[in-house]
Amino acid sequence: MNVEALDLLATSVFLVNERGHIEYANAAAEDLFGRSRKQLGGHSAATLFDNPENIQSSIDRAAGGRYADVRQLASLRRAAESVEVAVTTVGLTGQRWPVLIETREIEQRVLADRNHRLVDEIEAHRELLRNLAHEVKNPLGGLRGAAQLLEAELPSAALAEYTQVIISEADRLQALVDRLSGPQRVPLNARPVNIHEICERVCALIQAEFRNDVTILRDYDASVPDLKGDAARLMQAVLNVARNAAQELVARPQGPETAPGVVTLRTRVARQVMLAHRQHRLALVLSIIDNGPGVPDHIRDRIFHPLVTARAGGTGLGLSLAQDFVQQHGGIIEFESRPGRTEFRLVLPMEPAH
């Protein structure tokens, strides 16, 4: 068996001996279990799960040649939270290792399917909005021009207050239309980008805007290499998500038991990630985490759709535009949210897909 090829898989794989001790773990197993190969080596595979008896029973029967494979649901502990997984135990004949254990995080499969649907849905909404913006643009120009002509003919300067309202509102709507229709048509200015430089600029802007209302924390992986991208658009995407988190913290009801608002920017490298129906060997995961009230249930499935917002005075364009910019780089923004912890993850490929 060519064990090096197992590192190309997106699912966790262990090769274990007849006692159930791990002798080989692939790169995906390191990610899933949060341990290095050296730490996993020699460890009992069954004890990594919350139901070790069932897993060990499957290993014993597989090692004894009593079945080809068995599939079962299990769970494991990772970073103080429980992760649901699907475990397949396979008996190998004529191989150095008698048992192979494949573990797949169930949520990741569901998340990947949801992300694929999300990309298609958002693109359909954007096309509709681009067409709508095109239809609105011309009448707005005519409305503004007519207001200017009317202002020049007014008998009293005091009446100009009303035409100025028309002009300013037309300008506001024009800016909104431009945001809906403009950026998608401009090609990316792709160059090597240091994601931590972008994060630091975003942190400075958020701190300047929200001052003592929000605390910014950094949790960077210094080994993350540069990625190829449009720095301006990536900066805008990160800023939109981080600012949205800060705004939610400031807008939440305040009381004596309300925890201080905290936004954390965290970078990590993920292996074997599926993005836009393509497999990537390496991907950057930039997480923006806040301790706010969470995403309301009624907009969870539409949070990235244009004009969808739960905040009074919000335009519903910040997250939509961020998702658009990340998708232009071949990536995706995904999220998990519950009261007290919301995490938006910007996942970006770090090399050409294969």
Short mmCIF file of N, CA, C and O in Angstrom, two decimals, residues 141-233:
data_model
loop_
_atom_site.label_atom_id
_atom_site.label_comp_id
_atom_site.label_asym_id
_atom_site.label_seq_id
_atom_site.Cartn_x
_atom_site.Cartn_y
_atom_site.Cartn_z
N GLY A 141 -31.36 58.87 -12.88
CA GLY A 141 -30.66 59.99 -13.51
C GLY A 141 -31.63 61.05 -13.99
O GLY A 141 -31.40 62.25 -13.83
N GLY A 142 -32.74 60.59 -14.58
CA GLY A 142 -33.75 61.54 -15.04
C GLY A 142 -34.39 62.29 -13.89
O GLY A 142 -34.65 63.50 -13.98
N LEU A 143 -34.65 61.58 -12.79
CA LEU A 143 -35.25 62.19 -11.61
C LEU A 143 -34.34 63.28 -11.03
O LEU A 143 -34.79 64.39 -10.70
N ARG A 144 -33.06 62.98 -10.95
CA ARG A 144 -32.11 63.95 -10.40
C ARG A 144 -31.99 65.17 -11.30
O ARG A 144 -31.97 66.32 -10.84
N GLY A 145 -31.91 64.91 -12.61
CA GLY A 145 -31.79 66.02 -13.55
C GLY A 145 -33.01 66.92 -13.52
O GLY A 145 -32.88 68.16 -13.57
N ALA A 146 -34.22 66.32 -13.43
CA ALA A 146 -35.44 67.11 -13.38
C ALA A 146 -35.49 67.97 -12.12
O ALA A 146 -35.93 69.12 -12.14
N ALA A 147 -35.01 67.42 -10.99
CA ALA A 147 -34.99 68.17 -9.74
C ALA A 147 -34.04 69.36 -9.85
O ALA A 147 -34.33 70.45 -9.33
N GLN A 148 -32.91 69.19 -10.51
CA GLN A 148 -31.97 70.30 -10.68
C GLN A 148 -32.56 71.40 -11.57
O GLN A 148 -32.42 72.61 -11.27
N LEU A 149 -33.25 71.00 -12.64
CA LEU A 149 -33.89 72.00 -13.51
C LEU A 149 -34.99 72.74 -12.77
O LEU A 149 -35.15 73.96 -12.90
N LEU A 150 -35.77 71.98 -11.97
CA LEU A 150 -36.85 72.60 -11.20
C LEU A 150 -36.28 73.60 -10.19
O LEU A 150 -36.84 74.69 -9.99
N GLU A 151 -35.18 73.26 -9.58
CA GLU A 151 -34.57 74.14 -8.58
C GLU A 151 -34.16 75.47 -9.20
O GLU A 151 -34.28 76.53 -8.58
N ALA A 152 -33.68 75.41 -10.44
CA ALA A 152 -33.26 76.65 -11.11
C ALA A 152 -34.44 77.56 -11.43
O ALA A 152 -34.27 78.78 -11.61
N GLU A 153 -35.64 77.03 -11.50
CA GLU A 153 -36.83 77.81 -11.86
C GLU A 153 -37.66 78.22 -10.64
O GLU A 153 -38.69 78.88 -10.79
N LEU A 154 -37.27 77.81 -9.47
CA LEU A 154 -38.08 78.10 -8.28
C LEU A 154 -38.12 79.60 -7.99
O LEU A 154 -37.10 80.29 -8.08
N PRO A 155 -39.30 80.14 -7.64
CA PRO A 155 -39.41 81.58 -7.35
C PRO A 155 -38.78 81.97 -6.02
O PRO A 155 -38.44 83.13 -5.81
N SER A 156 -38.63 80.97 -5.10
CA SER A 156 -38.08 81.28 -3.78
C SER A 156 -36.97 80.29 -3.45
O SER A 156 -37.13 79.08 -3.64
N ALA A 157 -35.85 80.81 -2.93
CA ALA A 157 -34.72 79.94 -2.58
C ALA A 157 -35.10 78.99 -1.45
O ALA A 157 -34.51 77.91 -1.32
N ALA A 158 -36.09 79.39 -0.61
CA ALA A 158 -36.49 78.54 0.50
C ALA A 158 -37.06 77.21 0.01
O ALA A 158 -36.97 76.18 0.69
N LEU A 159 -37.65 77.22 -1.18
CA LEU A 159 -38.24 75.99 -1.73
C LEU A 159 -37.18 74.99 -2.20
O LEU A 159 -37.48 73.82 -2.43
N ALA A 160 -35.94 75.47 -2.33
CA ALA A 160 -34.87 74.59 -2.79
C ALA A 160 -34.61 73.45 -1.79
O ALA A 160 -34.00 72.43 -2.13
N GLU A 161 -35.06 73.62 -0.57
CA GLU A 161 -34.90 72.56 0.42
C GLU A 161 -35.54 71.27 -0.05
O GLU A 161 -35.02 70.18 0.16
N TYR A 162 -36.67 71.38 -0.73
CA TYR A 162 -37.39 70.19 -1.18
C TYR A 162 -36.70 69.52 -2.37
O TYR A 162 -36.63 68.29 -2.45
N THR A 163 -36.20 70.33 -3.29
CA THR A 163 -35.48 69.73 -4.43
C THR A 163 -34.17 69.10 -3.97
O THR A 163 -33.74 68.09 -4.54
N GLN A 164 -33.56 69.67 -2.93
CA GLN A 164 -32.33 69.08 -2.40
C GLN A 164 -32.59 67.70 -1.78
O GLN A 164 -31.74 66.81 -1.84
N VAL A 165 -33.76 67.55 -1.17
CA VAL A 165 -34.13 66.23 -0.65
C VAL A 165 -34.23 65.23 -1.78
O VAL A 165 -33.73 64.09 -1.69
N ILE A 166 -34.85 65.63 -2.89
CA ILE A 166 -34.99 64.74 -4.05
C ILE A 166 -33.61 64.37 -4.59
O ILE A 166 -33.32 63.19 -4.86
N ILE A 167 -32.73 65.36 -4.72
CA ILE A 167 -31.40 65.13 -5.28
C ILE A 167 -30.57 64.22 -4.36
O ILE A 167 -29.92 63.27 -4.82
N SER A 168 -30.60 64.49 -3.05
CA SER A 168 -29.79 63.69 -2.13
C SER A 168 -30.29 62.25 -2.06
O SER A 168 -29.49 61.31 -1.99
N GLU A 169 -31.61 62.06 -2.10
CA GLU A 169 -32.15 60.70 -2.08
C GLU A 169 -31.84 59.96 -3.38
O GLU A 169 -31.56 58.76 -3.37
N ALA A 170 -31.86 60.67 -4.50
CA ALA A 170 -31.49 60.06 -5.78
C ALA A 170 -30.03 59.64 -5.76
O ALA A 170 -29.67 58.57 -6.25
N ASP A 171 -29.17 60.49 -5.17
CA ASP A 171 -27.75 60.14 -5.06
C ASP A 171 -27.54 58.93 -4.17
O ASP A 171 -26.69 58.06 -4.43
N ARG A 172 -28.31 58.86 -3.07
CA ARG A 172 -28.19 57.71 -2.17
C ARG A 172 -28.59 56.42 -2.86
O ARG A 172 -27.91 55.39 -2.75
N LEU A 173 -29.69 56.47 -3.61
CA LEU A 173 -30.14 55.29 -4.33
C LEU A 173 -29.17 54.92 -5.45
O LEU A 173 -28.95 53.74 -5.74
N GLN A 174 -28.57 55.95 -6.08
CA GLN A 174 -27.59 55.70 -7.12
C GLN A 174 -26.37 54.96 -6.55
O GLN A 174 -25.85 54.01 -7.16
N ALA A 175 -25.93 55.37 -5.37
CA ALA A 175 -24.80 54.70 -4.72
C ALA A 175 -25.14 53.26 -4.39
O ALA A 175 -24.31 52.35 -4.53
N LEU A 176 -26.38 53.03 -3.94
CA LEU A 176 -26.82 51.67 -3.63
C LEU A 176 -26.84 50.81 -4.88
O LEU A 176 -26.38 49.66 -4.89
N VAL A 177 -27.34 51.36 -5.97
CA VAL A 177 -27.39 50.64 -7.24
C VAL A 177 -25.98 50.31 -7.72
O VAL A 177 -25.71 49.20 -8.22
N ASP A 178 -25.05 51.27 -7.58
CA ASP A 178 -23.67 51.02 -7.99
C ASP A 178 -23.05 49.88 -7.19
O ASP A 178 -22.29 49.07 -7.73
N ARG A 179 -23.36 49.81 -5.90
CA ARG A 179 -22.82 48.74 -5.06
C ARG A 179 -23.39 47.39 -5.46
O ARG A 179 -22.74 46.36 -5.33
N LEU A 180 -24.63 47.40 -5.94
CA LEU A 180 -25.26 46.15 -6.35
C LEU A 180 -24.72 45.63 -7.67
O LEU A 180 -24.64 44.43 -7.89
N SER A 181 -24.33 46.53 -8.55
CA SER A 181 -24.03 46.11 -9.92
C SER A 181 -22.58 46.29 -10.34
O SER A 181 -22.16 45.71 -11.34
N GLY A 182 -21.81 47.07 -9.58
CA GLY A 182 -20.50 47.45 -10.08
C GLY A 182 -19.38 46.44 -9.97
O GLY A 182 -18.76 46.08 -10.97
N PRO A 183 -19.05 45.92 -8.77
CA PRO A 183 -17.79 45.22 -8.59
C PRO A 183 -17.62 43.93 -9.38
O PRO A 183 -16.53 43.53 -9.68
N GLN A 184 -18.73 43.27 -9.71
CA GLN A 184 -18.63 41.96 -10.33
C GLN A 184 -17.95 41.98 -11.69
O GLN A 184 -17.44 40.99 -12.15
N ARG A 185 -17.97 43.12 -12.36
CA ARG A 185 -17.47 43.18 -13.72
C ARG A 185 -15.98 43.49 -13.80
O ARG A 185 -15.40 43.42 -14.87
N VAL A 186 -15.36 43.89 -12.70
CA VAL A 186 -13.96 44.31 -12.72
C VAL A 186 -13.06 43.10 -12.45
O VAL A 186 -13.25 42.40 -11.46
N PRO A 187 -12.05 42.82 -13.32
CA PRO A 187 -11.18 41.67 -13.10
C PRO A 187 -10.37 41.81 -11.81
O PRO A 187 -10.11 42.92 -11.34
N LEU A 188 -9.96 40.68 -11.25
CA LEU A 188 -9.14 40.69 -10.05
C LEU A 188 -7.74 41.20 -10.35
O LEU A 188 -7.16 40.89 -11.40
N ASN A 189 -7.19 41.99 -9.44
CA ASN A 189 -5.79 42.41 -9.51
C ASN A 189 -5.00 41.49 -8.59
O ASN A 189 -4.67 41.83 -7.46
N ALA A 190 -4.71 40.28 -9.07
CA ALA A 190 -4.16 39.22 -8.23
C ALA A 190 -2.65 39.36 -8.08
O ALA A 190 -1.91 39.39 -9.07
N ARG A 191 -2.21 39.44 -6.83
CA ARG A 191 -0.80 39.50 -6.47
C ARG A 191 -0.60 38.75 -5.16
O ARG A 191 -1.57 38.47 -4.45
N PRO A 192 0.66 38.44 -4.78
CA PRO A 192 0.88 37.81 -3.47
C PRO A 192 0.38 38.71 -2.34
O PRO A 192 0.67 39.90 -2.31
N VAL A 193 -0.40 38.12 -1.43
CA VAL A 193 -1.02 38.89 -0.34
C VAL A 193 -0.67 38.24 0.99
O VAL A 193 -0.79 37.02 1.15
N ASN A 194 -0.25 39.05 1.93
CA ASN A 194 -0.03 38.59 3.31
C ASN A 194 -1.33 38.82 4.08
O ASN A 194 -1.71 39.95 4.36
N ILE A 195 -2.00 37.72 4.43
CA ILE A 195 -3.33 37.86 5.06
C ILE A 195 -3.24 38.53 6.42
O ILE A 195 -4.17 39.21 6.85
N HIS A 196 -2.11 38.40 7.10
CA HIS A 196 -1.99 39.01 8.42
C HIS A 196 -1.85 40.53 8.34
O HIS A 196 -2.29 41.25 9.25
N GLU A 197 -1.26 41.03 7.25
CA GLU A 197 -1.23 42.47 7.05
C GLU A 197 -2.64 43.01 6.86
O GLU A 197 -2.99 44.07 7.40
N ILE A 198 -3.45 42.28 6.11
CA ILE A 198 -4.85 42.68 5.93
C ILE A 198 -5.58 42.65 7.27
O ILE A 198 -6.33 43.57 7.61
N CYS A 199 -5.37 41.59 8.04
CA CYS A 199 -6.03 41.47 9.35
C CYS A 199 -5.65 42.64 10.25
O CYS A 199 -6.51 43.20 10.96
N GLU A 200 -4.39 43.03 10.25
CA GLU A 200 -3.95 44.13 11.11
C GLU A 200 -4.58 45.45 10.69
O GLU A 200 -4.95 46.27 11.53
N ARG A 201 -4.70 45.68 9.41
CA ARG A 201 -5.37 46.90 8.94
C ARG A 201 -6.83 46.91 9.34
O ARG A 201 -7.38 47.94 9.77
N VAL A 202 -7.49 45.76 9.25
CA VAL A 202 -8.89 45.66 9.66
C VAL A 202 -9.01 45.90 11.16
O VAL A 202 -9.91 46.63 11.62
N CYS A 203 -8.12 45.31 11.93
CA CYS A 203 -8.16 45.51 13.39
C CYS A 203 -8.03 46.98 13.73
O CYS A 203 -8.73 47.50 14.62
N ALA A 204 -7.11 47.68 13.05
CA ALA A 204 -6.91 49.11 13.32
C ALA A 204 -8.17 49.91 13.00
O ALA A 204 -8.56 50.81 13.75
N LEU A 205 -8.82 49.58 11.89
CA LEU A 205 -10.04 50.30 11.50
C LEU A 205 -11.19 50.03 12.47
O LEU A 205 -11.92 50.95 12.85
N ILE A 206 -11.37 48.77 12.86
CA ILE A 206 -12.44 48.42 13.80
C ILE A 206 -12.19 49.08 15.14
O ILE A 206 -13.12 49.62 15.77
N GLN A 207 -10.95 49.06 15.60
CA GLN A 207 -10.64 49.68 16.89
C GLN A 207 -10.87 51.18 16.86
O GLN A 207 -11.38 51.77 17.83
N ALA A 208 -10.52 51.82 15.74
CA ALA A 208 -10.73 53.26 15.63
C ALA A 208 -12.22 53.61 15.59
O ALA A 208 -12.64 54.62 16.15
N GLU A 209 -13.03 52.75 14.95
CA GLU A 209 -14.46 53.04 14.81
C GLU A 209 -15.23 52.75 16.09
O GLU A 209 -16.11 53.53 16.49
N PHE A 210 -14.89 51.66 16.77
CA PHE A 210 -15.70 51.23 17.92
C PHE A 210 -15.00 51.48 19.27
O PHE A 210 -15.60 51.29 20.31
N ARG A 211 -13.75 51.85 19.24
CA ARG A 211 -12.96 52.24 20.41
C ARG A 211 -13.11 51.24 21.56
O ARG A 211 -12.82 50.07 21.41
N ASN A 212 -13.60 51.69 22.71
CA ASN A 212 -13.65 50.82 23.89
C ASN A 212 -14.87 49.90 23.93
O ASN A 212 -15.01 49.11 24.86
N ASP A 213 -15.74 50.01 22.92
CA ASP A 213 -16.94 49.18 22.92
C ASP A 213 -16.64 47.73 22.53
O ASP A 213 -17.42 46.83 22.85
N VAL A 214 -15.54 47.53 21.79
CA VAL A 214 -15.20 46.19 21.30
C VAL A 214 -13.71 45.94 21.50
O VAL A 214 -12.89 46.81 21.20
N THR A 215 -13.37 44.76 22.01
CA THR A 215 -11.98 44.35 22.15
C THR A 215 -11.61 43.44 20.99
O THR A 215 -12.36 42.52 20.65
N ILE A 216 -10.45 43.69 20.38
CA ILE A 216 -9.99 42.89 19.25
C ILE A 216 -8.88 41.95 19.74
O ILE A 216 -7.91 42.39 20.37
N LEU A 217 -9.04 40.65 19.47
CA LEU A 217 -8.02 39.66 19.79
C LEU A 217 -7.48 39.04 18.51
O LEU A 217 -8.21 38.90 17.52
N ARG A 218 -6.19 38.68 18.53
CA ARG A 218 -5.56 38.02 17.38
C ARG A 218 -5.13 36.62 17.78
O ARG A 218 -4.60 36.41 18.87
N ASP A 219 -5.32 35.67 16.87
CA ASP A 219 -4.86 34.29 17.05
C ASP A 219 -4.34 33.83 15.70
O ASP A 219 -5.04 33.14 14.95
N TYR A 220 -3.11 34.24 15.37
CA TYR A 220 -2.57 34.01 14.04
C TYR A 220 -1.66 32.78 14.01
O TYR A 220 -0.92 32.51 14.97
N ASP A 221 -1.71 32.06 12.91
CA ASP A 221 -0.74 31.01 12.61
C ASP A 221 0.36 31.66 11.78
O ASP A 221 0.17 31.97 10.60
N ALA A 222 1.52 31.87 12.42
CA ALA A 222 2.60 32.60 11.75
C ALA A 222 3.16 31.85 10.54
O ALA A 222 3.85 32.45 9.71
N SER A 223 2.86 30.55 10.42
CA SER A 223 3.40 29.77 9.30
C SER A 223 2.57 29.90 8.03
O SER A 223 2.95 29.36 7.00
N VAL A 224 1.44 30.61 8.11
CA VAL A 224 0.58 30.75 6.92
C VAL A 224 1.34 31.52 5.83
O VAL A 224 1.78 32.66 6.07
N PRO A 225 1.52 30.95 4.65
CA PRO A 225 2.24 31.66 3.58
C PRO A 225 1.35 32.68 2.89
O PRO A 225 0.14 32.74 3.14
N ASP A 226 1.96 33.50 2.05
CA ASP A 226 1.17 34.44 1.25
C ASP A 226 0.27 33.67 0.29
O ASP A 226 0.57 32.54 -0.11
N LEU A 227 -0.86 34.27 -0.04
CA LEU A 227 -1.73 33.68 -1.05
C LEU A 227 -1.90 34.67 -2.19
O LEU A 227 -1.66 35.87 -2.01
N LYS A 228 -2.30 34.19 -3.32
CA LYS A 228 -2.47 35.06 -4.48
C LYS A 228 -3.90 35.59 -4.50
O LYS A 228 -4.85 34.81 -4.50
N GLY A 229 -4.04 36.91 -4.51
CA GLY A 229 -5.37 37.48 -4.50
C GLY A 229 -5.36 38.98 -4.70
O GLY A 229 -4.29 39.60 -4.83
N ASP A 230 -6.53 39.54 -4.75
CA ASP A 230 -6.72 40.98 -4.88
C ASP A 230 -6.79 41.56 -3.47
O ASP A 230 -7.78 41.38 -2.77
N ALA A 231 -5.73 42.25 -3.06
CA ALA A 231 -5.64 42.72 -1.67
C ALA A 231 -6.79 43.64 -1.30
O ALA A 231 -7.32 43.57 -0.19
N ALA A 232 -7.20 44.51 -2.23
CA ALA A 232 -8.27 45.47 -1.94
C ALA A 232 -9.59 44.75 -1.67
O ALA A 232 -10.32 45.09 -0.73
N ARG A 233 -9.91 43.75 -2.47
CA ARG A 233 -11.18 43.05 -2.29
C ARG A 233 -11.16 42.14 -1.06
O ARG A 233 -12.17 42.03 -0.35
#
